[in-house]
């Protein structure tokens, strides 16, 4: 009788289903302030609010409209995307996503919809619905401060806004 051998495979990026199922519903240890609504720009940050999703029988919140926000690497670039949660997860099934471009501090605007092959996208980190505010009429997304910090860490952007430098360039004077 032959025994089955278990081979360990190298760790791959999370699949869409694994990434979405790993979103903890009430996992944040402290409330993270959400960005203000577009109509009240004088308020620095509003308190977190309950998202517009609906609770399912399992107790998990389903995203409104069947979409969830996530940080993803699309063809090597870190992006904010909105992924359809109704798309069946398969290595051959194309994914319908909405891409958002970074506009100002924690504001992102809709840049376009794409259908991508799963090899072209890797979900890096799903974003809890309660930490986003999506205004569909303006196609604008506001992210909480903590989410923006995680995005900066994931993208490798330093405090000064540019890429981090390890050593200053040496200059020599020509005579």
PDB file of C-alpha atoms in Angstrom, residues 9-170:
ATOM      1  CA  UNK A   9       4.148  24.478  -2.029  1.00  0.00           C
ATOM      2  CA  UNK A  10       5.593  27.985  -1.885  1.00  0.00           C
ATOM      3  CA  UNK A  11       3.264  30.527  -0.330  1.00  0.00           C
ATOM      4  CA  UNK A  12       1.109  32.182  -3.000  1.00  0.00           C
ATOM      5  CA  UNK A  13      -0.840  35.452  -2.699  1.00  0.00           C
ATOM      6  CA  UNK A  14      -4.298  35.017  -1.213  1.00  0.00           C
ATOM      7  CA  UNK A  15      -7.012  33.953  -3.589  1.00  0.00           C
ATOM      8  CA  UNK A  16     -10.082  36.165  -3.723  1.00  0.00           C
ATOM      9  CA  UNK A  17     -12.207  33.729  -1.702  1.00  0.00           C
ATOM     10  CA  UNK A  18      -9.497  33.221   0.933  1.00  0.00           C
ATOM     11  CA  UNK A  19      -8.874  36.947   1.201  1.00  0.00           C
ATOM     12  CA  UNK A  20     -12.563  37.784   1.540  1.00  0.00           C
ATOM     13  CA  UNK A  21     -13.225  35.003   4.057  1.00  0.00           C
ATOM     14  CA  UNK A  22     -10.340  36.187   6.236  1.00  0.00           C
ATOM     15  CA  UNK A  23     -11.890  39.624   6.872  1.00  0.00           C
ATOM     16  CA  UNK A  24     -12.616  39.804  10.590  1.00  0.00           C
ATOM     17  CA  UNK A  25     -15.871  41.598  11.244  1.00  0.00           C
ATOM     18  CA  UNK A  26     -15.121  43.217  14.604  1.00  0.00           C
ATOM     19  CA  UNK A  27     -11.361  42.699  14.806  1.00  0.00           C
ATOM     20  CA  UNK A  28     -10.067  46.244  15.278  1.00  0.00           C
ATOM     21  CA  UNK A  29      -8.858  46.740  18.876  1.00  0.00           C
ATOM     22  CA  UNK A  30      -9.654  50.460  18.859  1.00  0.00           C
ATOM     23  CA  UNK A  31     -11.972  52.501  16.671  1.00  0.00           C
ATOM     24  CA  UNK A  32     -10.234  53.925  13.628  1.00  0.00           C
ATOM     25  CA  UNK A  33     -11.616  57.298  12.534  1.00  0.00           C
ATOM     26  CA  UNK A  34     -13.164  57.416   9.083  1.00  0.00           C
ATOM     27  CA  UNK A  35     -12.658  60.296   6.675  1.00  0.00           C
ATOM     28  CA  UNK A  36     -15.378  62.934   6.655  1.00  0.00           C
ATOM     29  CA  UNK A  37     -18.212  62.903   4.149  1.00  0.00           C
ATOM     30  CA  UNK A  38     -17.686  65.074   1.075  1.00  0.00           C
ATOM     31  CA  UNK A  39     -20.326  67.574   2.228  1.00  0.00           C
ATOM     32  CA  UNK A  40     -18.559  68.455   5.519  1.00  0.00           C
ATOM     33  CA  UNK A  41     -14.869  69.055   4.718  1.00  0.00           C
ATOM     34  CA  UNK A  42     -14.303  71.181   7.854  1.00  0.00           C
ATOM     35  CA  UNK A  43     -14.567  68.127  10.125  1.00  0.00           C
ATOM     36  CA  UNK A  44     -11.116  66.468  10.301  1.00  0.00           C
ATOM     37  CA  UNK A  45     -12.419  62.896  10.746  1.00  0.00           C
ATOM     38  CA  UNK A  46     -15.782  61.423  11.591  1.00  0.00           C
ATOM     39  CA  UNK A  47     -16.324  58.527  13.947  1.00  0.00           C
ATOM     40  CA  UNK A  48     -16.453  55.062  12.382  1.00  0.00           C
ATOM     41  CA  UNK A  49     -19.875  54.184  11.138  1.00  0.00           C
ATOM     42  CA  UNK A  50     -21.528  50.901  10.380  1.00  0.00           C
ATOM     43  CA  UNK A  51     -21.263  50.091   6.677  1.00  0.00           C
ATOM     44  CA  UNK A  52     -24.196  49.779   4.344  1.00  0.00           C
ATOM     45  CA  UNK A  53     -23.923  46.005   3.946  1.00  0.00           C
ATOM     46  CA  UNK A  54     -26.407  43.485   5.240  1.00  0.00           C
ATOM     47  CA  UNK A  55     -25.847  40.810   7.858  1.00  0.00           C
ATOM     48  CA  UNK A  56     -26.001  37.256   6.563  1.00  0.00           C
ATOM     49  CA  UNK A  57     -27.159  34.156   8.433  1.00  0.00           C
ATOM     50  CA  UNK A  58     -23.547  33.447   9.452  1.00  0.00           C
ATOM     51  CA  UNK A  59     -23.308  36.871  11.137  1.00  0.00           C
ATOM     52  CA  UNK A  60     -20.804  38.239   8.614  1.00  0.00           C
ATOM     53  CA  UNK A  61     -21.596  41.512   6.888  1.00  0.00           C
ATOM     54  CA  UNK A  62     -22.049  41.270   3.149  1.00  0.00           C
ATOM     55  CA  UNK A  63     -20.792  44.307   1.189  1.00  0.00           C
ATOM     56  CA  UNK A  64     -23.397  46.578  -0.347  1.00  0.00           C
ATOM     57  CA  UNK A  65     -23.859  45.909  -4.035  1.00  0.00           C
ATOM     58  CA  UNK A  66     -21.841  42.682  -3.871  1.00  0.00           C
ATOM     59  CA  UNK A  67     -18.476  44.468  -4.048  1.00  0.00           C
ATOM     60  CA  UNK A  68     -15.644  44.694  -1.534  1.00  0.00           C
ATOM     61  CA  UNK A  69     -12.631  47.027  -1.436  1.00  0.00           C
ATOM     62  CA  UNK A  70      -9.090  45.675  -1.262  1.00  0.00           C
ATOM     63  CA  UNK A  71      -5.480  46.571  -1.886  1.00  0.00           C
ATOM     64  CA  UNK A  72      -4.269  44.508  -4.818  1.00  0.00           C
ATOM     65  CA  UNK A  73      -1.214  44.221  -6.995  1.00  0.00           C
ATOM     66  CA  UNK A  74      -2.430  44.718 -10.547  1.00  0.00           C
ATOM     67  CA  UNK A  75       0.345  43.901 -13.016  1.00  0.00           C
ATOM     68  CA  UNK A  76       2.906  44.677 -10.284  1.00  0.00           C
ATOM     69  CA  UNK A  77       1.434  47.992  -9.058  1.00  0.00           C
ATOM     70  CA  UNK A  78      -0.336  48.423  -5.701  1.00  0.00           C
ATOM     71  CA  UNK A  79      -3.879  49.709  -6.319  1.00  0.00           C
ATOM     72  CA  UNK A  80      -7.158  50.257  -4.528  1.00  0.00           C
ATOM     73  CA  UNK A  81      -9.706  48.017  -6.210  1.00  0.00           C
ATOM     74  CA  UNK A  82     -13.319  47.081  -5.734  1.00  0.00           C
ATOM     75  CA  UNK A  83     -13.849  43.395  -6.499  1.00  0.00           C
ATOM     76  CA  UNK A  84     -17.140  41.695  -7.205  1.00  0.00           C
ATOM     77  CA  UNK A  85     -17.775  39.183  -4.432  1.00  0.00           C
ATOM     78  CA  UNK A  86     -20.161  37.227  -6.679  1.00  0.00           C
ATOM     79  CA  UNK A  87     -17.418  36.213  -9.133  1.00  0.00           C
ATOM     80  CA  UNK A  88     -16.682  32.481  -8.765  1.00  0.00           C
ATOM     81  CA  UNK A  89     -13.086  31.936  -7.679  1.00  0.00           C
ATOM     82  CA  UNK A  90     -11.108  29.966 -10.229  1.00  0.00           C
ATOM     83  CA  UNK A  91      -7.657  30.129 -11.766  1.00  0.00           C
ATOM     84  CA  UNK A  92      -9.290  30.539 -15.170  1.00  0.00           C
ATOM     85  CA  UNK A  93     -12.237  32.830 -14.393  1.00  0.00           C
ATOM     86  CA  UNK A  94     -11.567  36.499 -15.229  1.00  0.00           C
ATOM     87  CA  UNK A  95     -12.220  38.979 -12.409  1.00  0.00           C
ATOM     88  CA  UNK A  96     -14.314  42.114 -12.825  1.00  0.00           C
ATOM     89  CA  UNK A  97     -12.729  44.927 -10.831  1.00  0.00           C
ATOM     90  CA  UNK A  98     -13.080  48.668 -10.473  1.00  0.00           C
ATOM     91  CA  UNK A  99      -9.796  50.592 -10.185  1.00  0.00           C
ATOM     92  CA  UNK A 100      -9.493  53.757  -8.099  1.00  0.00           C
ATOM     93  CA  UNK A 101      -6.689  56.306  -8.423  1.00  0.00           C
ATOM     94  CA  UNK A 102      -5.244  58.146  -5.422  1.00  0.00           C
ATOM     95  CA  UNK A 103      -6.322  61.757  -5.619  1.00  0.00           C
ATOM     96  CA  UNK A 104      -5.603  63.509  -2.308  1.00  0.00           C
ATOM     97  CA  UNK A 105      -4.567  62.276   1.168  1.00  0.00           C
ATOM     98  CA  UNK A 106      -7.278  59.634   1.791  1.00  0.00           C
ATOM     99  CA  UNK A 107      -9.454  60.328  -1.266  1.00  0.00           C
ATOM    100  CA  UNK A 108      -9.601  57.969  -4.238  1.00  0.00           C
ATOM    101  CA  UNK A 109     -11.594  58.455  -7.453  1.00  0.00           C
ATOM    102  CA  UNK A 110     -12.893  55.868  -9.897  1.00  0.00           C
ATOM    103  CA  UNK A 111     -10.401  55.383 -12.745  1.00  0.00           C
ATOM    104  CA  UNK A 112     -12.093  52.629 -14.720  1.00  0.00           C
ATOM    105  CA  UNK A 113     -13.481  49.119 -14.760  1.00  0.00           C
ATOM    106  CA  UNK A 114     -11.374  46.210 -15.949  1.00  0.00           C
ATOM    107  CA  UNK A 115     -11.733  42.487 -16.491  1.00  0.00           C
ATOM    108  CA  UNK A 116      -8.452  40.829 -15.555  1.00  0.00           C
ATOM    109  CA  UNK A 117      -7.060  37.328 -15.722  1.00  0.00           C
ATOM    110  CA  UNK A 118      -6.304  35.988 -12.207  1.00  0.00           C
ATOM    111  CA  UNK A 119      -2.579  35.863 -13.085  1.00  0.00           C
ATOM    112  CA  UNK A 120      -2.587  39.674 -13.462  1.00  0.00           C
ATOM    113  CA  UNK A 121      -4.009  40.438  -9.998  1.00  0.00           C
ATOM    114  CA  UNK A 122      -3.155  39.412  -6.440  1.00  0.00           C
ATOM    115  CA  UNK A 123      -5.335  40.557  -3.534  1.00  0.00           C
ATOM    116  CA  UNK A 124      -2.860  41.846  -0.937  1.00  0.00           C
ATOM    117  CA  UNK A 125      -5.267  42.923   1.789  1.00  0.00           C
ATOM    118  CA  UNK A 126      -9.059  43.136   1.903  1.00  0.00           C
ATOM    119  CA  UNK A 127     -10.395  46.312   3.538  1.00  0.00           C
ATOM    120  CA  UNK A 128     -13.136  46.137   6.142  1.00  0.00           C
ATOM    121  CA  UNK A 129     -16.271  47.840   4.849  1.00  0.00           C
ATOM    122  CA  UNK A 130     -16.546  49.931   8.037  1.00  0.00           C
ATOM    123  CA  UNK A 131     -13.213  51.640   7.244  1.00  0.00           C
ATOM    124  CA  UNK A 132     -14.349  52.979   3.874  1.00  0.00           C
ATOM    125  CA  UNK A 133     -16.932  55.481   2.733  1.00  0.00           C
ATOM    126  CA  UNK A 134     -17.981  55.125  -0.889  1.00  0.00           C
ATOM    127  CA  UNK A 135     -20.014  57.877  -2.537  1.00  0.00           C
ATOM    128  CA  UNK A 136     -21.361  56.229  -5.677  1.00  0.00           C
ATOM    129  CA  UNK A 137     -22.793  59.443  -7.156  1.00  0.00           C
ATOM    130  CA  UNK A 138     -19.311  61.081  -7.099  1.00  0.00           C
ATOM    131  CA  UNK A 139     -17.442  57.778  -7.620  1.00  0.00           C
ATOM    132  CA  UNK A 140     -15.264  58.735  -4.648  1.00  0.00           C
ATOM    133  CA  UNK A 141     -13.835  56.517  -1.901  1.00  0.00           C
ATOM    134  CA  UNK A 142     -12.608  57.825   1.455  1.00  0.00           C
ATOM    135  CA  UNK A 143     -10.296  55.576   3.478  1.00  0.00           C
ATOM    136  CA  UNK A 144      -9.667  55.698   7.235  1.00  0.00           C
ATOM    137  CA  UNK A 145      -6.306  56.983   8.481  1.00  0.00           C
ATOM    138  CA  UNK A 146      -5.141  53.535   9.631  1.00  0.00           C
ATOM    139  CA  UNK A 147      -5.906  52.035   6.222  1.00  0.00           C
ATOM    140  CA  UNK A 148      -3.837  54.765   4.545  1.00  0.00           C
ATOM    141  CA  UNK A 149      -0.894  53.954   6.848  1.00  0.00           C
ATOM    142  CA  UNK A 150      -1.117  50.284   5.864  1.00  0.00           C
ATOM    143  CA  UNK A 151      -1.190  51.296   2.199  1.00  0.00           C
ATOM    144  CA  UNK A 152       1.959  53.397   2.649  1.00  0.00           C
ATOM    145  CA  UNK A 153       3.732  50.464   4.318  1.00  0.00           C
ATOM    146  CA  UNK A 154       2.644  48.051   1.583  1.00  0.00           C
ATOM    147  CA  UNK A 155       3.774  50.368  -1.207  1.00  0.00           C
ATOM    148  CA  UNK A 156       7.120  51.234   0.419  1.00  0.00           C
ATOM    149  CA  UNK A 157       6.525  55.003   0.311  1.00  0.00           C
ATOM    150  CA  UNK A 158       8.487  56.929   2.950  1.00  0.00           C
ATOM    151  CA  UNK A 159       7.338  59.825   5.116  1.00  0.00           C
ATOM    152  CA  UNK A 160       8.545  62.442   2.643  1.00  0.00           C
ATOM    153  CA  UNK A 161       6.244  61.105  -0.057  1.00  0.00           C
ATOM    154  CA  UNK A 162       8.984  59.534  -2.166  1.00  0.00           C
ATOM    155  CA  UNK A 163      10.697  56.199  -2.099  1.00  0.00           C
ATOM    156  CA  UNK A 164      12.895  55.598   0.917  1.00  0.00           C
ATOM    157  CA  UNK A 165      16.612  56.137   0.382  1.00  0.00           C
ATOM    158  CA  UNK A 166      19.235  53.987   2.012  1.00  0.00           C
ATOM    159  CA  UNK A 167      22.264  56.269   1.523  1.00  0.00           C
ATOM    160  CA  UNK A 168      22.809  59.734   0.068  1.00  0.00           C
ATOM    161  CA  UNK A 169      24.473  59.877  -3.317  1.00  0.00           C
ATOM    162  CA  UNK A 170      28.227  60.651  -3.271  1.00  0.00           C
TER     163      UNK A 170
END
